[in-house]
Tab-separated table of C-alpha atoms and ligand atoms in Angstrom:
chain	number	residue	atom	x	y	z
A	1	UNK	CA	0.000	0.000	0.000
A	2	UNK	CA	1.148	3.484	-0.953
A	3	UNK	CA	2.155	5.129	2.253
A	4	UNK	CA	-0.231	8.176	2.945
A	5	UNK	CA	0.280	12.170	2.295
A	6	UNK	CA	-0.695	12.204	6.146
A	7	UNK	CA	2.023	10.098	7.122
A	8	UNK	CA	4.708	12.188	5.240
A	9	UNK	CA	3.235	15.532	6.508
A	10	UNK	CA	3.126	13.964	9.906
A	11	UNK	CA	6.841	12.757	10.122
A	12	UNK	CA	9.259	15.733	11.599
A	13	UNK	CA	11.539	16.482	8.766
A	14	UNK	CA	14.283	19.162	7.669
A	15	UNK	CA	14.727	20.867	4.998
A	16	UNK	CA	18.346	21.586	4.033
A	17	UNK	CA	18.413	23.264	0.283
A	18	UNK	CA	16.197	25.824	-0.654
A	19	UNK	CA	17.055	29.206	-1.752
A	20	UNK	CA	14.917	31.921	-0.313
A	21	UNK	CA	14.521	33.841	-3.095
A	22	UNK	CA	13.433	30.589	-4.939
A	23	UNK	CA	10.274	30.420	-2.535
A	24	UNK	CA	8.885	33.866	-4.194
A	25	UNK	CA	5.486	33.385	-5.511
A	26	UNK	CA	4.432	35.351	-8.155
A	27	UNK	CA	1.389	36.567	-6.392
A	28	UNK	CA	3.826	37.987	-3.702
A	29	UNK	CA	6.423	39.301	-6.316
A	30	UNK	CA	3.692	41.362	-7.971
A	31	UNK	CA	2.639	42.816	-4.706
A	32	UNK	CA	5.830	43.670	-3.445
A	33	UNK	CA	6.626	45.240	-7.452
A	34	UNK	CA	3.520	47.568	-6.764
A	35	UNK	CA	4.438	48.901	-3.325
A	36	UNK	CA	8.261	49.225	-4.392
A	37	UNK	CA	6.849	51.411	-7.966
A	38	UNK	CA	8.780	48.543	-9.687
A	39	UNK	CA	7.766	47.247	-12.983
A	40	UNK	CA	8.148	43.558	-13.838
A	41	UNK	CA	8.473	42.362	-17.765
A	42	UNK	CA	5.211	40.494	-17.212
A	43	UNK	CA	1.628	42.317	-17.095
A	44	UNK	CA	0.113	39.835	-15.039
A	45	UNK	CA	0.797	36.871	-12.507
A	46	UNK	CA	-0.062	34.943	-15.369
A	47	UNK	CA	2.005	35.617	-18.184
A	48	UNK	CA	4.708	35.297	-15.209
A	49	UNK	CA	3.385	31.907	-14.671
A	50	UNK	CA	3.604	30.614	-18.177
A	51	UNK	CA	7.605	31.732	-18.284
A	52	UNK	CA	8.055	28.993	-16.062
A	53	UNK	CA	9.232	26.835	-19.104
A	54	UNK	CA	12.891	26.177	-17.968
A	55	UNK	CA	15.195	24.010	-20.541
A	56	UNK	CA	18.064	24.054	-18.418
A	57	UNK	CA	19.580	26.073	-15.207
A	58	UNK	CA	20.496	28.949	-16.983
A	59	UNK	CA	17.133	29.401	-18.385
A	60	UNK	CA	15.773	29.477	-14.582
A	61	UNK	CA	18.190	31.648	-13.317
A	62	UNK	CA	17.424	34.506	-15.864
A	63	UNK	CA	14.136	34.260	-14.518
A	64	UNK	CA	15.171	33.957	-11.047
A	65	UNK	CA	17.020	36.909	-10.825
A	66	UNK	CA	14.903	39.174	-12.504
A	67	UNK	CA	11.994	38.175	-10.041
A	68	UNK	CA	14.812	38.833	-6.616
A	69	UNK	CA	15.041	42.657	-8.272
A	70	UNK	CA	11.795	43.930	-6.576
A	71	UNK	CA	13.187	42.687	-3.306
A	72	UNK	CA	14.246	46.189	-1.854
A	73	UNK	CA	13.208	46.724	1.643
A	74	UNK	CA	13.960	44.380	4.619
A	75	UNK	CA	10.109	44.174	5.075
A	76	UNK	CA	10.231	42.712	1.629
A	77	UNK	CA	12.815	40.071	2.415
A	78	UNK	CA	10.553	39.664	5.856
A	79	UNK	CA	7.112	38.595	3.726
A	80	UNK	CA	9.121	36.810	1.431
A	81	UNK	CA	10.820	34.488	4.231
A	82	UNK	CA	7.372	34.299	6.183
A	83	UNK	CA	5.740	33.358	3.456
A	84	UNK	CA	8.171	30.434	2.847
A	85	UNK	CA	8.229	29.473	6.797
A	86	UNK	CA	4.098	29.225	6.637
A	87	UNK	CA	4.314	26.778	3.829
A	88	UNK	CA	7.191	24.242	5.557
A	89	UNK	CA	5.413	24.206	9.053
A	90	UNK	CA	2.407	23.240	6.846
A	91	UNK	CA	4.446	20.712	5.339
A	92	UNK	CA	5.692	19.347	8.838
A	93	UNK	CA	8.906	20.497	8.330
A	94	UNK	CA	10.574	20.952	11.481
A	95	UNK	CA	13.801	22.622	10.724
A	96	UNK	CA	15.256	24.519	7.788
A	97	UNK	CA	18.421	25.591	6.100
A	98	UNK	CA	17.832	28.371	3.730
A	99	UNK	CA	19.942	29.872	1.547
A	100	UNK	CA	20.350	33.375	0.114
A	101	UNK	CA	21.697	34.807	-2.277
A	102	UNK	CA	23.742	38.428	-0.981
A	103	UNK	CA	25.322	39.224	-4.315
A	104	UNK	CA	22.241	39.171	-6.035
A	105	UNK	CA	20.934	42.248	-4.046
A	106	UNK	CA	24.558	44.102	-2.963
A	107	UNK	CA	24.995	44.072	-6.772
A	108	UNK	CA	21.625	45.939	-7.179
A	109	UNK	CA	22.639	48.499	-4.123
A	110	UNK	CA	20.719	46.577	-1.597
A	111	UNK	CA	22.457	46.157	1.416
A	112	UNK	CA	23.622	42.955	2.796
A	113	UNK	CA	22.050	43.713	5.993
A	114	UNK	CA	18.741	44.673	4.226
A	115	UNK	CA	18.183	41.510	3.068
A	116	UNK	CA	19.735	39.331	6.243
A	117	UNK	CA	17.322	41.250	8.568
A	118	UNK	CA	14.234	40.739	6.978
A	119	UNK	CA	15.552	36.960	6.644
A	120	UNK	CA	16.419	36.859	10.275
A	121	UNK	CA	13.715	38.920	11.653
A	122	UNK	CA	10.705	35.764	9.707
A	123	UNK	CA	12.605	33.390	10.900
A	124	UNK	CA	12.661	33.957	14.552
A	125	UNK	CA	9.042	35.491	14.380
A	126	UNK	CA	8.052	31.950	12.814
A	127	UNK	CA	9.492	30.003	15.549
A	128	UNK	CA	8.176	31.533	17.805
A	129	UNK	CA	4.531	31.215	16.657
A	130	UNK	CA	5.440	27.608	15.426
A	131	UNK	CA	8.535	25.989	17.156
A	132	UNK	CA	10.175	25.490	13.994
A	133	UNK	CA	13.921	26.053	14.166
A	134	UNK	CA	16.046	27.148	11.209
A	135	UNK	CA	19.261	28.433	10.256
A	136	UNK	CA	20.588	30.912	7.448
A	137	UNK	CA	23.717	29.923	4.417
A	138	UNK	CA	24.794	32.664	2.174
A	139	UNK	CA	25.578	31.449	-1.622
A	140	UNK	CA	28.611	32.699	-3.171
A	141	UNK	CA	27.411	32.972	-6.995
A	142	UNK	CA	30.019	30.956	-9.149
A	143	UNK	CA	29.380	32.836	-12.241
A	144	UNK	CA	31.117	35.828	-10.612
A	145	UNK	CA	34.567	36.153	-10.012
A	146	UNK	CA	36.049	34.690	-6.777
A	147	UNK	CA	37.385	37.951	-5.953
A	148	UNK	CA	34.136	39.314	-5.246
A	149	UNK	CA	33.389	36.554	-2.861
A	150	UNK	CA	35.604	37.571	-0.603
A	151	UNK	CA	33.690	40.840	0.573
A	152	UNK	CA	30.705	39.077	1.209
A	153	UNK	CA	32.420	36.684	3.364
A	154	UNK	CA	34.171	39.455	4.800
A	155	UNK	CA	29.988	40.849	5.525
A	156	UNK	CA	29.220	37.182	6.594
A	157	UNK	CA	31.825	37.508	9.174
A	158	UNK	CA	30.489	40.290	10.849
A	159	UNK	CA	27.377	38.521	11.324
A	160	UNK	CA	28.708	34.751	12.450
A	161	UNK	CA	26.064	34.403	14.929
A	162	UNK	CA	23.541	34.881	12.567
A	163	UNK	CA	25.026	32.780	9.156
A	164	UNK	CA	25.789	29.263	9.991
A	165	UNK	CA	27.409	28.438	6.892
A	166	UNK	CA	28.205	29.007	3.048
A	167	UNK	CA	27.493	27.792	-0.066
A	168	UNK	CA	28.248	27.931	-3.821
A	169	UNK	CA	24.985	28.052	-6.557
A	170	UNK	CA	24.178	29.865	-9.714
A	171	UNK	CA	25.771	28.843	-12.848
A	172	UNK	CA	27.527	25.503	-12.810
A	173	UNK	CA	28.787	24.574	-15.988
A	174	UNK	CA	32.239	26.118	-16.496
A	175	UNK	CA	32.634	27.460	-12.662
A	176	UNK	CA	34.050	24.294	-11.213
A	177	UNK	CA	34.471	24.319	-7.569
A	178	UNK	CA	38.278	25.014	-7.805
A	179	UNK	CA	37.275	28.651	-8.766
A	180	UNK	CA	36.258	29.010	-5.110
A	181	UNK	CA	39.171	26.838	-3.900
A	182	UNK	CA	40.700	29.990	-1.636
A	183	UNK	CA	37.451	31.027	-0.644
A	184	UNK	CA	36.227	28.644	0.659
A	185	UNK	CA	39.576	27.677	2.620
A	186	UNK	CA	39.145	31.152	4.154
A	187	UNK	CA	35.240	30.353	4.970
A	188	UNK	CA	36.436	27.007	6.433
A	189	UNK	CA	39.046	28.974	8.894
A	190	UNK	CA	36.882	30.958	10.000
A	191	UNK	CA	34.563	27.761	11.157
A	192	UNK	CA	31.834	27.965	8.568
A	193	UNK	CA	30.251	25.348	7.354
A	194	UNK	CA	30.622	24.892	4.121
A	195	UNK	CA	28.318	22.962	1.369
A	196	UNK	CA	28.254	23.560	-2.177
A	197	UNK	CA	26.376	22.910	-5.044
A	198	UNK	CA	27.466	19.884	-7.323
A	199	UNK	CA	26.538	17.253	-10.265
A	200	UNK	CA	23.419	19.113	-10.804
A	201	UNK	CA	24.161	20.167	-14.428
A	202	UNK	CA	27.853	19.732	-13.805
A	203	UNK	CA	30.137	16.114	-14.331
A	204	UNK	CA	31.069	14.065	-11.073
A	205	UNK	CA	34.306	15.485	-11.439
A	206	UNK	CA	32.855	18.404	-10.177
A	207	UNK	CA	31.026	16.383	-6.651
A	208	UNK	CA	34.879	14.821	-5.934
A	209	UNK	CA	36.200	18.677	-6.576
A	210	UNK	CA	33.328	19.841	-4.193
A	211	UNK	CA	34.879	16.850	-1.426
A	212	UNK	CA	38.572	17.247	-1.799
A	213	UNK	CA	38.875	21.169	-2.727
A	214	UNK	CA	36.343	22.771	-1.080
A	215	UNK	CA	35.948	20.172	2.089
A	216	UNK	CA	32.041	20.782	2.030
A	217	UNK	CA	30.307	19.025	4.370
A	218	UNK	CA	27.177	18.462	2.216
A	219	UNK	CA	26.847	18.145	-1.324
A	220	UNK	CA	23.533	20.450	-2.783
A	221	UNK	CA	22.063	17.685	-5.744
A	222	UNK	CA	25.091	15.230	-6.426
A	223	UNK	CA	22.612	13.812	-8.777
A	224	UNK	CA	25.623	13.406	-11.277
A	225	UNK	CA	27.931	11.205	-8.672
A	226	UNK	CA	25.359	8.172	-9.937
A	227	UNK	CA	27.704	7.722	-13.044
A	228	UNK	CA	31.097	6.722	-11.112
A	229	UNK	CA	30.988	4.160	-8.477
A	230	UNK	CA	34.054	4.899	-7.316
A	231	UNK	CA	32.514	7.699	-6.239
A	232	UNK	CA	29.086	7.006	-5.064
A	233	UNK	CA	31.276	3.765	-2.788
A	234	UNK	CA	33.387	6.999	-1.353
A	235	UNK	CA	30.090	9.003	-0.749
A	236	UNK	CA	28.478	5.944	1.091
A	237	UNK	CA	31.558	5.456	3.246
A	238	UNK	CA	31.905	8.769	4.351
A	239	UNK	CA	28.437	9.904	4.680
A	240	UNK	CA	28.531	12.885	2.638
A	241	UNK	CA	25.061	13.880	2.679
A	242	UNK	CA	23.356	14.757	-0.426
A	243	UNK	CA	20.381	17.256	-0.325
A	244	UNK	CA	18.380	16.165	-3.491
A	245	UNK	CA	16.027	17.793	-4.812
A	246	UNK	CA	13.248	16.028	-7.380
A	247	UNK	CA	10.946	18.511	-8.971
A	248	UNK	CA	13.657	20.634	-9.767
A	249	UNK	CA	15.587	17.828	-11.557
A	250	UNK	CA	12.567	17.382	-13.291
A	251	UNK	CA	11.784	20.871	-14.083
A	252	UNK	CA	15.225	21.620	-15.399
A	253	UNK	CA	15.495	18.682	-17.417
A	254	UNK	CA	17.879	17.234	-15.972
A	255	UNK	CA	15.859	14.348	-15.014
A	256	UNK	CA	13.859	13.573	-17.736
A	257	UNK	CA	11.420	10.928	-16.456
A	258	UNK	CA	10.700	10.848	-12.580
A	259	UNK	CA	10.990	7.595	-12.430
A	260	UNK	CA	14.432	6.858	-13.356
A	261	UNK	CA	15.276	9.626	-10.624
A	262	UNK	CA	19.057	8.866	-9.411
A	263	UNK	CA	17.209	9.122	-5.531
A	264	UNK	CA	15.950	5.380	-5.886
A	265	UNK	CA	20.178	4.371	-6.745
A	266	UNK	CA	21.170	7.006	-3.701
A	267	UNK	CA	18.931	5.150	-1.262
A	268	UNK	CA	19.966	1.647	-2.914
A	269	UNK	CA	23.734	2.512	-2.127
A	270	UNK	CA	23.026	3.876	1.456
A	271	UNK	CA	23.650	7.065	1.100
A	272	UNK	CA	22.699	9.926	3.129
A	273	UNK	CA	19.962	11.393	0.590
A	274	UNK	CA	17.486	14.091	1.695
A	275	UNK	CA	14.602	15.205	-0.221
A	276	UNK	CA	14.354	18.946	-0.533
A	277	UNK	CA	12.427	21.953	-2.652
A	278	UNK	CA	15.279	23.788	-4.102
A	279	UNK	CA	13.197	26.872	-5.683
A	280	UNK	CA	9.322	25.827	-4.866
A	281	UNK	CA	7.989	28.574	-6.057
A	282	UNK	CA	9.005	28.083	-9.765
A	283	UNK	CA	9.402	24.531	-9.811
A	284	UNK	CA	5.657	23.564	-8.590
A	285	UNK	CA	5.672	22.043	-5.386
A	286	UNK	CA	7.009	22.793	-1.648
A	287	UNK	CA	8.884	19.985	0.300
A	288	UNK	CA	6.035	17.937	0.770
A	289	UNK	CA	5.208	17.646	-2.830
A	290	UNK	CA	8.827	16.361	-3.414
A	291	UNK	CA	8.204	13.967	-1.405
A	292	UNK	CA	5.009	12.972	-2.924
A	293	UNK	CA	6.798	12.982	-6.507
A	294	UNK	CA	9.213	10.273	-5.677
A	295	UNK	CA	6.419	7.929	-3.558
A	296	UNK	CA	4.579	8.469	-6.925
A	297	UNK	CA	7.254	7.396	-9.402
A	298	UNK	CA	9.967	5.309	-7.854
A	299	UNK	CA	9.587	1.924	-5.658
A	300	UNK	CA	9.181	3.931	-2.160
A	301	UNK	CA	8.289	2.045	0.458
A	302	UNK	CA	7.356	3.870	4.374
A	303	UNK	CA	10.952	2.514	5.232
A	304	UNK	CA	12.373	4.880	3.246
A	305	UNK	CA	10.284	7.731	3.753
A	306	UNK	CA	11.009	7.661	6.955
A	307	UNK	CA	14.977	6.685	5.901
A	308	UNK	CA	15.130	10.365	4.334
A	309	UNK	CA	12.763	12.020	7.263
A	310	UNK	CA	15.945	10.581	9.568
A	311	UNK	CA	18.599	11.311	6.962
A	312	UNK	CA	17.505	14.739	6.866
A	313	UNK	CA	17.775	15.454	10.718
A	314	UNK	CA	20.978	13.650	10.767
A	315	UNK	CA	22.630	15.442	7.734
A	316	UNK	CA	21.452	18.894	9.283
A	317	UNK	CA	23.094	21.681	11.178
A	318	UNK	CA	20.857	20.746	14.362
A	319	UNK	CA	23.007	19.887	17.529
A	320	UNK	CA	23.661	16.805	18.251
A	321	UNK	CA	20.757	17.010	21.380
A	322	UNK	CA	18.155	18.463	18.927
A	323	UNK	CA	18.542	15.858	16.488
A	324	UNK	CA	18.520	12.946	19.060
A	325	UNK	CA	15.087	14.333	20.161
A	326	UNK	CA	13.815	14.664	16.423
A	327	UNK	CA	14.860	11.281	15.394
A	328	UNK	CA	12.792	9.938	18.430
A	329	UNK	CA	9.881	11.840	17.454
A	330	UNK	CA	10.084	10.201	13.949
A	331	UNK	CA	10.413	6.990	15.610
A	332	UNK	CA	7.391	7.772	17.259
A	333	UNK	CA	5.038	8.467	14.377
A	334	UNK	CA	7.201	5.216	12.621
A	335	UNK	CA	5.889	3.574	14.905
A	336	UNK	CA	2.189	4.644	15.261
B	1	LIG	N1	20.133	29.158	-7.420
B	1	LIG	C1	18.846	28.965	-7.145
B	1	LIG	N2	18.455	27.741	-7.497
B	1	LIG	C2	19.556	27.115	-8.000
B	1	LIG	C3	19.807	25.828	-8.512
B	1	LIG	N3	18.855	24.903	-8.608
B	1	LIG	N4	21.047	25.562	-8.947
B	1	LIG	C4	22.005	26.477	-8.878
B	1	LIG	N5	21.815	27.703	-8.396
B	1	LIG	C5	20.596	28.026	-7.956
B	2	LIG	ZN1	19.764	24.799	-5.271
């Protein structure tokens, strides 16, 4: 028997890879557009809609930074982040790990702070209302030079009880992870924790690169690490989790058919895989939805729902308290 919707909503789980600015929904971006006097290249939430066509990262991430330019104000990084925390405590996510992007707004004169505020200001106003906990990644954007990374660690610094780690997205194709090699050494010193985006569009080459040259300690995707066993028998034995992320395979074509999604091989070969949203709001579906996708189209049985419910506790930031008490609770409803 399919296991239920109720019992995936029910499970605690974490979400560990989703970009904040991903979670914009066009109703919101077209409200905040109005009150900032900002015009958008679509008349209505519509047209924006039907744009959502993607044939490959870099058609998404045209799209995906023009919709970030209305963000201005830190009450408009606020509604977008609440927005986003409503939709995971309806999902029965428990924890989250949400990335954003501070060179996408300091290189359109909005402050670092502007945006980290209104970030860190939802956040603790949504667990207080809801319990759920969270922490905050900045992405360095590999398209850009690795020059201008280092001011915006240099900003993340100056904020280290607030950022809890960095990460590496945009572009992957031709910005292999040694571009960020010093980078992310310097990130690393100063006790970040790092994670990086890797085998998403890019070759396995560039998952080992990610492990040996960055030291991240997740991989964002990995989806390519499927084609060299080498590599996915390394992955297993150290436990490098992998936060995966199915609609947006699926939406980006990188996955062309659901269900020959690399997730049912991860699980197969024991490793640490997570099921995550990556950009919800232009790829159809929150974290529960991913979920739902895979039960749908691969061989999923309850044991492994509640496999990558525990894997993505155990492969989060959480303490090691806080996840002993989450993977207890999961028990719990396991066991039901
Ligand atoms: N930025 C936002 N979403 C991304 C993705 N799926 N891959 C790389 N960079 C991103
Ligand atoms: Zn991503």
């Amino acid at each position: 028997m399919a296991v239920s919707d109720d019992f995936i909503r029910r499970l605690p789980k974490a979400e560990l890879h989703l970009h904040i600015e991903g979670s914009f929904e066009p109703e919101l971006m077209f409200e905040i557009a109005r009150r900032n006097d900002v015009s958008l290249p679509y008349a209505t939430v519509d047209d924006l809609k039907a744009a959502y066509d993607f044939a490959d990262l870099q058609a998404f991430l045209d799209l995906y930074y023009a919709g970030m330019s209305v963000l201005l104000k830190e009450q408009d990084f606020y509604d977008l982040t609440a927005a986003y925390m409503t939709r995971a405590v309806a999902d029965g996510v428990v924890h989250t790990e949400i990335f954003f992007d501070p060179q996408g707004h300091t290189e359109r004169g909005v402050a670092f702070e502007v945006a980290l505020d209104g970030i860190w200001r939802a956040l603790r106003d949504a667990e207080a209302a809801h319990g759920i906990t969270s922490r905050i990644i900045m992405c360095f954007l590999r398209h850009l030079d690795e020059d201008e990374a280092f001011p915006v660690l240099e900003a993340a610094m100056a904020h280290r009880d607030r950022i809890i780690g960095v990460g590496l997205d945009s572009s992957e194709l031709g910005h292999p992870p040694q571009k960020f090699q010093r980078v992310f050494a310097k990130a690393r010193d100063a006790g970040f924790k790092l994670v990086a985006h890797a085998g998403e569009e890019g070759p396995p080459e560039y998952v080992r690169d990610a492990l040996d040259l960055l030291h991240v300690d997740r991989v964002d995707h990995g989806n390519a690490a499927m084609a060299d066993p080498d590599l996915v028998a390394r992955l297993g034995r150290e436990n490098m989790p992998l936060t995966v992320c199915p609609l947006s395979n699926y939406r980006l074509q990188g996955v062309t058919d659901m269900s020959r999604h690399p997730l049912r091989a991860m699980l197969d070969a024991g490793l640490m895989a997570t099921v995550n949203s990556d950009d919800p709001a232009y790829f159809g579906g929150y974290v529960l939805d991913n979920y739902l996708v895979v039960r749908d189209a691969l061989d999923i049985s309850q044991d492994d729902i509640v496999t990558l419910a525990r894997n993505s506790i155990v492969a989060s930031f959480l303490k090691a308290d806080e996840k002993a008490r989450w993977l207890l609770e999961i028990q719990a409803v396991a066991e039901e």
